[in-house]
Tab-separated table of C-alpha atoms and ligand atoms in Angstrom:
chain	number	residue	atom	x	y	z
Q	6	UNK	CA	-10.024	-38.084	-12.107
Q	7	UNK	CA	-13.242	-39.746	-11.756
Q	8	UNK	CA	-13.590	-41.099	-8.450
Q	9	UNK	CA	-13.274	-44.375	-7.228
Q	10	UNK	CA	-15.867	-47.116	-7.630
Q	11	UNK	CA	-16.137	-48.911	-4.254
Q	12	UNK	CA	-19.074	-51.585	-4.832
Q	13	UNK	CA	-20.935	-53.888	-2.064
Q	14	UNK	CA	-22.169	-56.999	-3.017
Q	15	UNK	CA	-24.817	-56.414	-0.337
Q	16	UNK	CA	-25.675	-60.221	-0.408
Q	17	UNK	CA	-29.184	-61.028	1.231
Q	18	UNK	CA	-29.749	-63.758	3.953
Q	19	UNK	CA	-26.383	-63.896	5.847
Q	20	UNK	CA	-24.724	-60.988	7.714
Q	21	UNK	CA	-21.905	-61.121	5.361
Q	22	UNK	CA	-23.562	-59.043	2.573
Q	23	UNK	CA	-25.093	-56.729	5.478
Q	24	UNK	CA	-21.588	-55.895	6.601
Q	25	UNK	CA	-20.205	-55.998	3.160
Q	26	UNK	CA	-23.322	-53.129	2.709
Q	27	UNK	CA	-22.875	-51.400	5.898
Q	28	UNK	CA	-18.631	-51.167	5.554
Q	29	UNK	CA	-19.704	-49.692	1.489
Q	30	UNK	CA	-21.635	-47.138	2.924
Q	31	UNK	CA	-19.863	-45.971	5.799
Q	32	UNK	CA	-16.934	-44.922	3.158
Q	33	UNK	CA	-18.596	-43.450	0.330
Q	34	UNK	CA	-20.941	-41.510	2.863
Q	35	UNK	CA	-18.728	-40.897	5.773
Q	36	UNK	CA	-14.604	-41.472	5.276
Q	37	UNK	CA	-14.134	-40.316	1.868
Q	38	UNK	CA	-16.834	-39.302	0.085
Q	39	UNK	CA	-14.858	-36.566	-2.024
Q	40	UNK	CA	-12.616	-40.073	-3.778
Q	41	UNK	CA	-15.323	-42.716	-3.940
Q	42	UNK	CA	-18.798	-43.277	-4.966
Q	43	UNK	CA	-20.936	-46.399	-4.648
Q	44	UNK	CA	-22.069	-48.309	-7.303
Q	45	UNK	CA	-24.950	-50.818	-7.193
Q	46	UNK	CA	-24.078	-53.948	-7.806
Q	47	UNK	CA	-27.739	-55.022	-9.136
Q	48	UNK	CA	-27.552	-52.662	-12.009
Q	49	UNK	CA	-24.029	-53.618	-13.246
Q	50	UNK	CA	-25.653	-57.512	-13.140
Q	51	UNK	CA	-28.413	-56.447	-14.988
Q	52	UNK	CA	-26.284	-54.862	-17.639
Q	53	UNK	CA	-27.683	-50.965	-16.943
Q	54	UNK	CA	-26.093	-48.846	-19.335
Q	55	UNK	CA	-25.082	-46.271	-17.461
Q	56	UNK	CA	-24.248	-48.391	-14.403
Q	57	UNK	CA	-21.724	-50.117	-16.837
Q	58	UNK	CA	-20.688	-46.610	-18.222
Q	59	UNK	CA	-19.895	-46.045	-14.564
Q	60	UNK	CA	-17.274	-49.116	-14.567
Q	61	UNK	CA	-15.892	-49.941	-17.602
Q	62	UNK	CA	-12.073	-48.905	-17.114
Q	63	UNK	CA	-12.908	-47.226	-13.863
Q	64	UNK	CA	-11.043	-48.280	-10.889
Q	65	UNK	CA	-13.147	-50.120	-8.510
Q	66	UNK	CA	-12.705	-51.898	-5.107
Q	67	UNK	CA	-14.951	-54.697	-4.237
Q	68	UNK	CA	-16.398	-55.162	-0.818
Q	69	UNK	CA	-17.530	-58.946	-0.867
Q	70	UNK	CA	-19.242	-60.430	1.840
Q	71	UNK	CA	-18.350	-64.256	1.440
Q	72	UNK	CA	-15.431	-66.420	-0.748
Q	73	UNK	CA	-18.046	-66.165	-3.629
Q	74	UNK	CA	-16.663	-63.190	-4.508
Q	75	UNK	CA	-19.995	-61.659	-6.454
Q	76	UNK	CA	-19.019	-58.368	-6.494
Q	77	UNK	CA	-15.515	-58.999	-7.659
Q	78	UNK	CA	-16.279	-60.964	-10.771
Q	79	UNK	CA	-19.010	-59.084	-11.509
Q	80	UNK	CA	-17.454	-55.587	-11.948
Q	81	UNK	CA	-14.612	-57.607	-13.629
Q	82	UNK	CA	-17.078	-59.415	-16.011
Q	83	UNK	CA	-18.231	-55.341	-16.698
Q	84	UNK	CA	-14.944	-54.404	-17.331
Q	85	UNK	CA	-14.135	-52.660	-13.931
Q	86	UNK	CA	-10.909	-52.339	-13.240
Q	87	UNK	CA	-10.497	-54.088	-9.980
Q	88	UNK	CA	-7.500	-52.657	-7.400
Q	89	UNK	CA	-8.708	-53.737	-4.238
Q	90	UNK	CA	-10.732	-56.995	-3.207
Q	91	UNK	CA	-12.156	-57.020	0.167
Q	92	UNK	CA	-14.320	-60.152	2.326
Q	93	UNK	CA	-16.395	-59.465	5.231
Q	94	UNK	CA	-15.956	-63.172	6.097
Q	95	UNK	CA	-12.038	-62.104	6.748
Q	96	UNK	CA	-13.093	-59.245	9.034
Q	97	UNK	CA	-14.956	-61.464	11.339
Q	98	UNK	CA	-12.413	-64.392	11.172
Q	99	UNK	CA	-10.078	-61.383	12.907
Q	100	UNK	CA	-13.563	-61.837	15.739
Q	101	UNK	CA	-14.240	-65.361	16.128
Q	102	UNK	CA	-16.565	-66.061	18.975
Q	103	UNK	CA	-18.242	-62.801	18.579
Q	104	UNK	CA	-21.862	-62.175	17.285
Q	105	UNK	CA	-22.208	-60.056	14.350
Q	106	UNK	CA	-25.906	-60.244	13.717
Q	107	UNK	CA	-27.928	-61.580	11.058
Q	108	UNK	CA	-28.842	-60.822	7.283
Q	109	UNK	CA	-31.160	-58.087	9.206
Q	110	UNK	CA	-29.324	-56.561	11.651
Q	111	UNK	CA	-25.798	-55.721	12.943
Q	112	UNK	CA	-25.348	-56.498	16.821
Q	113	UNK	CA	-22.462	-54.032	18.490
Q	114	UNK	CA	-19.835	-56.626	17.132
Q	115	UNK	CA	-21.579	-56.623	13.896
Q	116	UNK	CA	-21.336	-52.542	13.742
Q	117	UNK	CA	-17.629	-52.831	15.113
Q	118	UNK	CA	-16.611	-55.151	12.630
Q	119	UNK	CA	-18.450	-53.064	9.685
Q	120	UNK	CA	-16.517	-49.781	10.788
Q	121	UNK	CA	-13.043	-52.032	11.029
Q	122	UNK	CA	-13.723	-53.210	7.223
Q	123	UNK	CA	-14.962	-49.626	6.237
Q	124	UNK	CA	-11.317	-47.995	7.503
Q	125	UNK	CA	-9.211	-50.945	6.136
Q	126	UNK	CA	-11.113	-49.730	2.353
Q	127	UNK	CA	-10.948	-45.957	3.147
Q	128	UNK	CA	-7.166	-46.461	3.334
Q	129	UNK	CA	-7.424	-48.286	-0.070
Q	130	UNK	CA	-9.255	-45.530	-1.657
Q	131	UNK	CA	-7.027	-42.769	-0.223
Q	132	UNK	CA	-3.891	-45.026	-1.209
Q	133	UNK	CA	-5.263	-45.893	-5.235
Q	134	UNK	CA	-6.644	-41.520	-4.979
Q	135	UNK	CA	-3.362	-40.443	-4.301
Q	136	UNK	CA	-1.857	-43.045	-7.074
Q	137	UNK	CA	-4.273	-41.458	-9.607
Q	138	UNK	CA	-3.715	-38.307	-8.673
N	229	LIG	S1	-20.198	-62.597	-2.127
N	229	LIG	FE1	-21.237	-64.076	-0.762
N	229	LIG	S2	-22.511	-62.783	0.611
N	229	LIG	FE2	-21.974	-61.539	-1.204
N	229	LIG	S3	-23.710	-61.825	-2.656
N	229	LIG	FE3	-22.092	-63.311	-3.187
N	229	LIG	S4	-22.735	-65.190	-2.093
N	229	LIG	FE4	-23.837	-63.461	-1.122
């Protein structure tokens, strides 16, 4: 089984895509980095052969920062199979009133909320991994 595609959009500017980044990371480095692998989301856009290779029929799992949804069409525009969708902007509705940071940096509440979204996808990639299996 190949593993599973789990792909920030890593959006610039807001703190969205920095969380959207940050909860990406934590999962393919940290939780469960014997299912899932990151893919950059630049190189799908841009059409990268082997970056598309790396999608096309794969399963994936977006982590989007905003309703925009970049990641999400984009792997699906690739041909990424798509199992999971996920939106930092849900994470920190579940916060309101706290300060996550900028498109620079994460306060505490920014990190907090990051680690929340990265175990609510590691639980998605464990769930589809054991699926596959
Ligand atoms: S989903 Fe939202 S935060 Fe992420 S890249 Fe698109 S517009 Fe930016």
């Amino acid at each position: 089984m190949s593993k599973i595609k789990v792909v920030p959009c890593s959006g610039i500017g807001k703190v969205f895509g920095l969380l959207s980044r940050e909860a990406g990371l934590k999962v393919t480095k940290e939780l469960c980095p014997e299912l899932c692998e990151a893919v950059c989301l630049a190189r799908v856009m841009t059409v990268d052969d082997d970056a598309k290779e790396s999608i096309e029929g794969k399963t994936c799992i977006a982590v989007d920062g905003c309703p925009k949804m970049c990641a999400a069409k984009t792997l699906e525009a690739a041909g990424g199979v798509v199992k999971a969708k996920f939106r930092a902007v849900d994470t920190m509705r579940l916060h309101r009133g706290e300060d996550a940071g900028t498109g620079t940096f994460l306060t505490d509440a920014g990190w907090n909320m990051s680690g929340e979204l990265a175990e609510q996808v590691s639980e998605k990639v464990k769930e589809l991994a054991k699926e596959e299996a």
